[in-house]
């Protein structure tokens, strides 16, 4: 296929969006915006830096004093990297959940992953704060989220996974776990509850290179394989009967994609807390650029999600320093009105 004087490959699995130059432009614009916002985010905080100072400390760390070097490399740079990875993971998980259930309002926490991770963290922080060292908290939250998601899938299974059963079981179990979380918050020690609430709000205040490496590994394991499944997702959007008639192993593909969504959500929640809204709104924003073509939706959703979380964290750090607002709360407060307007416009069409 030749467009704009270029010969564009039609069957390049890792770059399915190259068949439309507008998608390439959208991806490049979002990457540029993400790089620019990342550089600005390095300058924001209770100790402000100039862009030139941040650039020098980033590329020539030996030429700056140790205080500035440690501030950038040990505090702000891992925080920016973690925000980007968490946004990508949550947005991809949300896109998968919306596609598998064919429900545009589905969020990554639909199968109880976020609730399971949240209750696990609350149990540890509020009831048994000395049970685990701080470094193992993300691993415990990951285990709790995966366990609940497995239980939801088990209850939803009946000769395959039905999207309707998955939604009903997930909503019911999430409601039960939310009640347990409210109970722990209401009657727990106030100091420990305050620490837990900061995490539940989607905060990156404890970001470090260990969390970046952990989430990066999970994103590689569960995110990169999705680049090969855009055609299967397009078929599933047309319904199970159409997908079966085209030779798709619907049950196997749905199980694999659901597992990827669960792993991405659990890993993100375990490291940065609950950010359900990112997984809900990022795919909708990406659809404004690419429609329902998953080959373009996946990279665009990942970039939009990264921008949302990084922007929310940057605003949370810069609005009222030294007070830090959780990124998840900032994104929800700013993004919710836009999502309502967007859905209202789609309904009126």
Short mmCIF file of C-alpha atoms in Angstrom, two decimals:
data_model
loop_
_atom_site.label_atom_id
_atom_site.label_comp_id
_atom_site.label_asym_id
_atom_site.label_seq_id
_atom_site.Cartn_x
_atom_site.Cartn_y
_atom_site.Cartn_z
CA UNK A 1 0.00 0.00 0.00
CA UNK A 2 1.36 3.40 -1.00
CA UNK A 3 0.24 6.56 0.75
CA UNK A 4 1.89 9.98 0.70
CA UNK A 5 4.55 8.55 -1.60
CA UNK A 6 5.63 5.91 0.95
CA UNK A 7 5.42 2.15 0.73
CA UNK A 8 3.86 1.04 3.98
CA UNK A 9 4.02 -2.59 5.19
CA UNK A 10 0.64 -4.20 5.79
CA UNK A 11 1.66 -7.16 7.93
CA UNK A 12 4.17 -5.83 10.44
CA UNK A 13 2.82 -7.23 13.74
CA UNK A 14 4.73 -4.93 16.08
CA UNK A 15 3.72 -1.77 14.22
CA UNK A 16 0.16 -2.41 13.02
CA UNK A 17 -0.65 1.30 13.09
CA UNK A 18 1.86 2.24 10.37
CA UNK A 19 -0.83 1.64 7.72
CA UNK A 20 -2.32 5.02 8.74
CA UNK A 21 0.10 7.95 8.76
CA UNK A 22 -2.23 9.88 11.07
CA UNK A 23 -1.71 7.20 13.74
CA UNK A 24 2.06 7.51 13.42
CA UNK A 25 1.75 11.27 13.82
CA UNK A 26 -0.49 10.83 16.89
CA UNK A 27 2.00 8.46 18.49
CA UNK A 28 4.94 10.78 17.79
CA UNK A 29 3.07 13.81 19.16
CA UNK A 30 2.18 11.94 22.35
CA UNK A 31 5.77 10.73 22.77
CA UNK A 32 7.03 14.30 22.38
CA UNK A 33 4.45 15.53 24.92
CA UNK A 34 5.47 12.77 27.34
CA UNK A 35 9.17 13.63 27.06
CA UNK A 36 8.46 17.34 27.55
CA UNK A 37 6.22 16.70 30.57
CA UNK A 38 8.81 14.32 32.05
CA UNK A 39 11.50 16.98 31.84
CA UNK A 40 9.19 19.54 33.44
CA UNK A 41 8.17 17.07 36.17
CA UNK A 42 11.82 16.77 37.19
CA UNK A 43 11.81 20.46 38.11
CA UNK A 44 8.63 20.43 40.24
CA UNK A 45 8.60 19.91 44.00
CA UNK A 46 9.21 21.56 47.34
CA UNK A 47 12.79 22.21 46.12
CA UNK A 48 12.32 23.63 42.63
CA UNK A 49 14.88 23.25 39.88
CA UNK A 50 15.27 25.07 36.60
CA UNK A 51 14.95 23.12 33.36
CA UNK A 52 18.63 23.78 32.61
CA UNK A 53 19.63 22.50 36.07
CA UNK A 54 17.54 19.35 35.66
CA UNK A 55 18.99 18.76 32.20
CA UNK A 56 22.54 19.16 33.46
CA UNK A 57 21.97 16.86 36.44
CA UNK A 58 20.34 14.30 34.15
CA UNK A 59 23.04 14.12 31.49
CA UNK A 60 26.11 15.38 33.37
CA UNK A 61 25.61 14.25 36.99
CA UNK A 62 29.29 14.65 37.76
CA UNK A 63 29.11 18.39 37.13
CA UNK A 64 26.47 19.14 39.82
CA UNK A 65 26.63 18.96 43.60
CA UNK A 66 25.64 15.76 45.41
CA UNK A 67 22.41 17.23 46.83
CA UNK A 68 21.02 18.07 43.41
CA UNK A 69 22.27 14.79 41.96
CA UNK A 70 20.60 12.71 44.68
CA UNK A 71 17.40 14.76 44.44
CA UNK A 72 17.11 14.05 40.74
CA UNK A 73 18.39 10.48 40.48
CA UNK A 74 17.09 9.01 43.73
CA UNK A 75 13.78 10.87 44.19
CA UNK A 76 12.37 12.56 41.11
CA UNK A 77 13.60 10.42 38.22
CA UNK A 78 12.29 7.11 39.65
CA UNK A 79 9.01 8.87 40.48
CA UNK A 80 8.61 10.08 36.89
CA UNK A 81 9.53 6.65 35.51
CA UNK A 82 7.10 4.90 37.86
CA UNK A 83 4.29 7.29 36.90
CA UNK A 84 4.85 6.54 33.21
CA UNK A 85 4.94 2.77 33.71
CA UNK A 86 1.89 2.78 36.00
CA UNK A 87 -0.11 4.85 33.53
CA UNK A 88 0.77 2.50 30.69
CA UNK A 89 -0.11 -0.60 32.71
CA UNK A 90 -3.46 0.74 33.95
CA UNK A 91 -4.54 2.06 30.55
CA UNK A 92 -3.68 -1.19 28.76
CA UNK A 93 -5.51 -3.18 31.44
CA UNK A 94 -8.54 -0.91 31.07
CA UNK A 95 -8.52 -1.24 27.28
CA UNK A 96 -8.43 -5.03 27.56
CA UNK A 97 -11.26 -5.11 30.08
CA UNK A 98 -13.46 -2.83 27.96
CA UNK A 99 -12.78 -4.92 24.85
CA UNK A 100 -13.31 -8.31 26.49
CA UNK A 101 -16.57 -7.32 28.17
CA UNK A 102 -17.65 -5.05 25.27
CA UNK A 103 -18.51 -2.53 27.97
CA UNK A 104 -17.10 1.00 27.47
CA UNK A 105 -17.46 1.72 31.21
CA UNK A 106 -15.45 -1.30 32.34
CA UNK A 107 -12.39 -0.50 34.46
CA UNK A 108 -9.31 -2.59 35.33
CA UNK A 109 -10.68 -3.26 38.81
CA UNK A 110 -13.79 -4.94 37.42
CA UNK A 111 -12.58 -8.42 38.38
CA UNK A 112 -11.64 -7.39 41.91
CA UNK A 113 -7.89 -6.94 41.43
CA UNK A 114 -7.77 -3.47 42.97
CA UNK A 115 -10.10 -4.43 45.82
CA UNK A 116 -8.04 -7.52 46.60
CA UNK A 117 -4.78 -5.57 46.61
CA UNK A 118 -6.33 -2.77 48.69
CA UNK A 119 -7.74 -5.09 51.36
CA UNK A 120 -4.44 -6.98 51.52
CA UNK A 121 -2.54 -3.75 52.10
CA UNK A 122 -5.07 -2.54 54.67
CA UNK A 123 -4.85 -5.81 56.58
CA UNK A 124 -1.06 -5.54 56.70
CA UNK A 125 -0.81 -1.80 57.45
CA UNK A 126 -3.70 -1.55 59.93
CA UNK A 127 -3.75 -4.92 61.69
CA UNK A 128 -0.23 -6.34 61.29
CA UNK A 129 2.15 -3.45 60.48
CA UNK A 130 5.20 -5.44 61.60
CA UNK A 131 4.30 -8.58 59.64
CA UNK A 132 6.33 -7.70 56.55
CA UNK A 133 9.18 -5.31 55.78
CA UNK A 134 8.26 -2.28 53.69
CA UNK A 135 10.02 -3.69 50.63
CA UNK A 136 7.60 -6.65 50.48
CA UNK A 137 4.39 -4.57 50.60
CA UNK A 138 4.04 -4.41 46.78
CA UNK A 139 4.55 -8.18 46.53
CA UNK A 140 1.83 -8.79 49.14
CA UNK A 141 -0.59 -6.47 47.32
CA UNK A 142 0.20 -8.22 44.05
CA UNK A 143 -0.52 -11.62 45.58
CA UNK A 144 -3.82 -10.40 47.06
CA UNK A 145 -4.99 -8.89 43.79
CA UNK A 146 -4.12 -11.99 41.76
CA UNK A 147 -5.83 -14.27 44.29
CA UNK A 148 -9.11 -12.33 44.13
CA UNK A 149 -9.00 -12.17 40.32
CA UNK A 150 -8.46 -15.94 40.14
CA UNK A 151 -11.42 -16.48 42.48
CA UNK A 152 -13.64 -14.24 40.31
CA UNK A 153 -12.60 -16.13 37.16
CA UNK A 154 -13.27 -19.45 38.89
CA UNK A 155 -16.79 -18.41 39.90
CA UNK A 156 -17.45 -17.02 36.41
CA UNK A 157 -16.36 -20.18 34.60
CA UNK A 158 -19.04 -22.29 32.99
CA UNK A 159 -17.81 -23.91 29.78
CA UNK A 160 -15.89 -20.73 29.16
CA UNK A 161 -15.85 -17.21 30.55
CA UNK A 162 -18.96 -15.16 29.92
CA UNK A 163 -18.44 -11.36 29.99
CA UNK A 164 -21.79 -10.93 31.77
CA UNK A 165 -20.97 -13.47 34.50
CA UNK A 166 -17.51 -11.95 34.87
CA UNK A 167 -19.01 -8.49 35.43
CA UNK A 168 -21.65 -9.70 37.90
CA UNK A 169 -19.26 -11.79 39.99
CA UNK A 170 -16.60 -9.07 39.90
CA UNK A 171 -19.02 -6.36 41.02
CA UNK A 172 -20.38 -8.53 43.83
CA UNK A 173 -16.98 -9.51 45.18
CA UNK A 174 -15.68 -5.95 44.83
CA UNK A 175 -18.62 -4.67 46.89
CA UNK A 176 -17.89 -7.20 49.63
CA UNK A 177 -14.18 -6.33 49.72
CA UNK A 178 -15.00 -2.61 49.75
CA UNK A 179 -17.09 -3.19 52.87
CA UNK A 180 -14.15 -4.96 54.51
CA UNK A 181 -11.88 -2.05 53.56
CA UNK A 182 -14.34 0.48 55.03
CA UNK A 183 -14.47 -1.54 58.24
CA UNK A 184 -10.68 -1.53 58.57
CA UNK A 185 -10.48 2.20 57.83
CA UNK A 186 -13.23 3.05 60.32
CA UNK A 187 -11.92 1.09 63.28
CA UNK A 188 -8.17 1.01 62.59
CA UNK A 189 -5.45 3.03 64.29
CA UNK A 190 -5.61 6.59 62.95
CA UNK A 191 -1.88 6.85 62.13
CA UNK A 192 -1.81 3.54 60.30
CA UNK A 193 -5.07 4.30 58.48
CA UNK A 194 -3.67 7.64 57.31
CA UNK A 195 -0.66 5.87 55.81
CA UNK A 196 -2.94 3.34 54.11
CA UNK A 197 -5.24 6.05 52.71
CA UNK A 198 -2.29 7.82 51.11
CA UNK A 199 -1.49 4.62 49.24
CA UNK A 200 -5.14 3.92 48.38
CA UNK A 201 -5.43 7.36 46.78
CA UNK A 202 -2.87 6.42 44.14
CA UNK A 203 0.29 8.03 45.46
CA UNK A 204 3.86 7.81 44.18
CA UNK A 205 5.47 9.36 47.26
CA UNK A 206 7.43 6.15 47.98
CA UNK A 207 8.64 5.67 44.42
CA UNK A 208 12.07 4.12 44.07
CA UNK A 209 14.11 2.21 41.53
CA UNK A 210 13.00 -1.12 43.01
CA UNK A 211 9.36 -0.31 42.18
CA UNK A 212 10.36 0.89 38.71
CA UNK A 213 12.20 -2.35 37.96
CA UNK A 214 9.36 -4.48 39.36
CA UNK A 215 6.62 -2.76 37.37
CA UNK A 216 8.81 -2.62 34.27
CA UNK A 217 9.25 -6.40 34.31
CA UNK A 218 5.50 -6.98 34.64
CA UNK A 219 4.82 -4.53 31.82
CA UNK A 220 7.24 -6.41 29.57
CA UNK A 221 5.71 -9.78 30.47
CA UNK A 222 2.04 -8.81 30.15
CA UNK A 223 2.12 -5.70 27.96
CA UNK A 224 4.47 -6.43 25.05
CA UNK A 225 2.67 -9.67 23.99
CA UNK A 226 -0.51 -7.63 23.48
CA UNK A 227 1.06 -6.10 20.36
CA UNK A 228 0.49 -9.45 18.64
CA UNK A 229 -3.20 -9.66 19.61
CA UNK A 230 -4.72 -6.56 18.02
CA UNK A 231 -6.48 -8.57 15.30
CA UNK A 232 -7.96 -10.98 17.84
CA UNK A 233 -9.28 -8.06 19.87
CA UNK A 234 -10.85 -6.56 16.75
CA UNK A 235 -12.64 -9.86 16.11
CA UNK A 236 -13.85 -10.14 19.72
CA UNK A 237 -15.40 -6.69 19.38
CA UNK A 238 -17.68 -8.12 16.68
CA UNK A 239 -19.01 -10.82 19.01
CA UNK A 240 -18.12 -14.41 19.88
CA UNK A 241 -20.06 -15.94 16.97
CA UNK A 242 -18.26 -13.84 14.40
CA UNK A 243 -14.90 -14.55 16.04
CA UNK A 244 -15.60 -18.30 16.07
CA UNK A 245 -16.64 -18.23 12.42
CA UNK A 246 -13.27 -16.67 11.59
CA UNK A 247 -11.45 -19.54 13.33
CA UNK A 248 -10.54 -17.74 16.55
CA UNK A 249 -10.08 -19.79 19.73
CA UNK A 250 -12.32 -17.46 21.72
CA UNK A 251 -11.96 -19.13 25.13
CA UNK A 252 -8.18 -19.42 24.94
CA UNK A 253 -7.69 -15.86 23.72
CA UNK A 254 -10.06 -14.43 26.34
CA UNK A 255 -8.30 -16.30 29.16
CA UNK A 256 -4.88 -15.09 28.02
CA UNK A 257 -5.98 -11.48 27.58
CA UNK A 258 -7.84 -11.50 30.89
CA UNK A 259 -4.71 -12.83 32.58
CA UNK A 260 -2.65 -10.02 31.01
CA UNK A 261 -5.15 -7.43 32.23
CA UNK A 262 -5.11 -8.88 35.74
CA UNK A 263 -1.30 -8.96 35.90
CA UNK A 264 -0.97 -5.38 34.66
CA UNK A 265 -3.57 -4.11 37.12
CA UNK A 266 -2.18 -6.04 40.07
CA UNK A 267 1.38 -4.92 39.38
CA UNK A 268 0.37 -1.26 39.01
CA UNK A 269 -1.85 -1.24 42.11
CA UNK A 270 0.83 -3.02 44.13
CA UNK A 271 3.38 -0.30 43.37
CA UNK A 272 1.36 2.94 43.19
CA UNK A 273 -2.03 2.19 44.74
CA UNK A 274 -5.49 2.40 43.19
CA UNK A 275 -5.88 4.46 40.01
CA UNK A 276 -9.03 2.96 38.53
CA UNK A 277 -10.00 6.13 36.71
CA UNK A 278 -6.87 6.06 34.53
CA UNK A 279 -7.80 2.66 33.14
CA UNK A 280 -11.34 3.90 32.48
CA UNK A 281 -10.66 7.23 30.78
CA UNK A 282 -7.38 6.64 28.88
CA UNK A 283 -8.89 4.18 26.33
CA UNK A 284 -11.76 6.62 25.72
CA UNK A 285 -9.33 9.44 24.99
CA UNK A 286 -7.31 7.18 22.69
CA UNK A 287 -10.48 6.23 20.79
CA UNK A 288 -10.91 9.88 19.85
CA UNK A 289 -7.69 9.47 17.84
CA UNK A 290 -7.93 5.91 16.52
CA UNK A 291 -11.52 4.71 16.70
CA UNK A 292 -11.89 1.04 17.63
CA UNK A 293 -8.81 -0.29 15.81
CA UNK A 294 -6.83 -2.03 18.53
CA UNK A 295 -3.60 -1.94 16.57
CA UNK A 296 -3.55 1.82 17.07
CA UNK A 297 -5.49 1.85 20.33
CA UNK A 298 -2.88 -0.07 22.31
CA UNK A 299 0.13 2.26 21.83
CA UNK A 300 -2.09 5.34 21.99
CA UNK A 301 -3.85 4.18 25.19
CA UNK A 302 -0.51 3.42 26.82
CA UNK A 303 0.85 6.88 26.00
CA UNK A 304 -2.35 8.67 27.09
CA UNK A 305 -2.36 6.74 30.37
CA UNK A 306 1.29 7.63 31.00
CA UNK A 307 0.53 11.31 30.35
CA UNK A 308 -2.48 11.26 32.69
CA UNK A 309 -0.64 9.74 35.65
CA UNK A 310 2.48 11.86 35.16
CA UNK A 311 0.39 15.04 34.82
CA UNK A 312 -1.63 14.11 37.91
CA UNK A 313 1.48 13.45 39.97
CA UNK A 314 3.19 16.64 38.75
CA UNK A 315 0.14 18.73 39.64
CA UNK A 316 -0.16 16.97 42.99
CA UNK A 317 3.43 17.90 43.83
CA UNK A 318 3.34 21.42 42.45
CA UNK A 319 0.00 22.86 43.58
CA UNK A 320 0.58 23.14 47.34
CA UNK A 321 4.23 22.32 48.14
CA UNK A 322 5.42 20.75 50.36
CA UNK A 323 1.97 19.08 50.56
CA UNK A 324 1.67 16.25 48.03
CA UNK A 325 -1.73 15.27 46.65
CA UNK A 326 -2.12 11.65 45.46
CA UNK A 327 -1.90 11.42 41.69
CA UNK A 328 -4.96 9.17 41.49
CA UNK A 329 -7.15 11.78 43.19
CA UNK A 330 -5.88 14.61 40.98
CA UNK A 331 -6.52 12.62 37.79
CA UNK A 332 -10.03 11.68 38.94
CA UNK A 333 -10.95 15.25 39.94
CA UNK A 334 -9.76 16.75 36.66
CA UNK A 335 -10.64 13.90 34.30
CA UNK A 336 -14.12 12.96 35.56
CA UNK A 337 -15.91 16.05 34.16
CA UNK A 338 -14.24 15.54 30.78
CA UNK A 339 -15.30 11.88 30.68
CA UNK A 340 -18.90 12.83 31.49
CA UNK A 341 -18.94 15.38 28.65
CA UNK A 342 -17.34 12.86 26.29
CA UNK A 343 -19.90 10.14 27.04
CA UNK A 344 -22.76 12.64 26.76
CA UNK A 345 -21.56 13.66 23.29
CA UNK A 346 -21.28 10.03 22.18
CA UNK A 347 -24.81 9.34 23.40
CA UNK A 348 -26.23 12.31 21.50
CA UNK A 349 -24.78 11.11 18.19
#
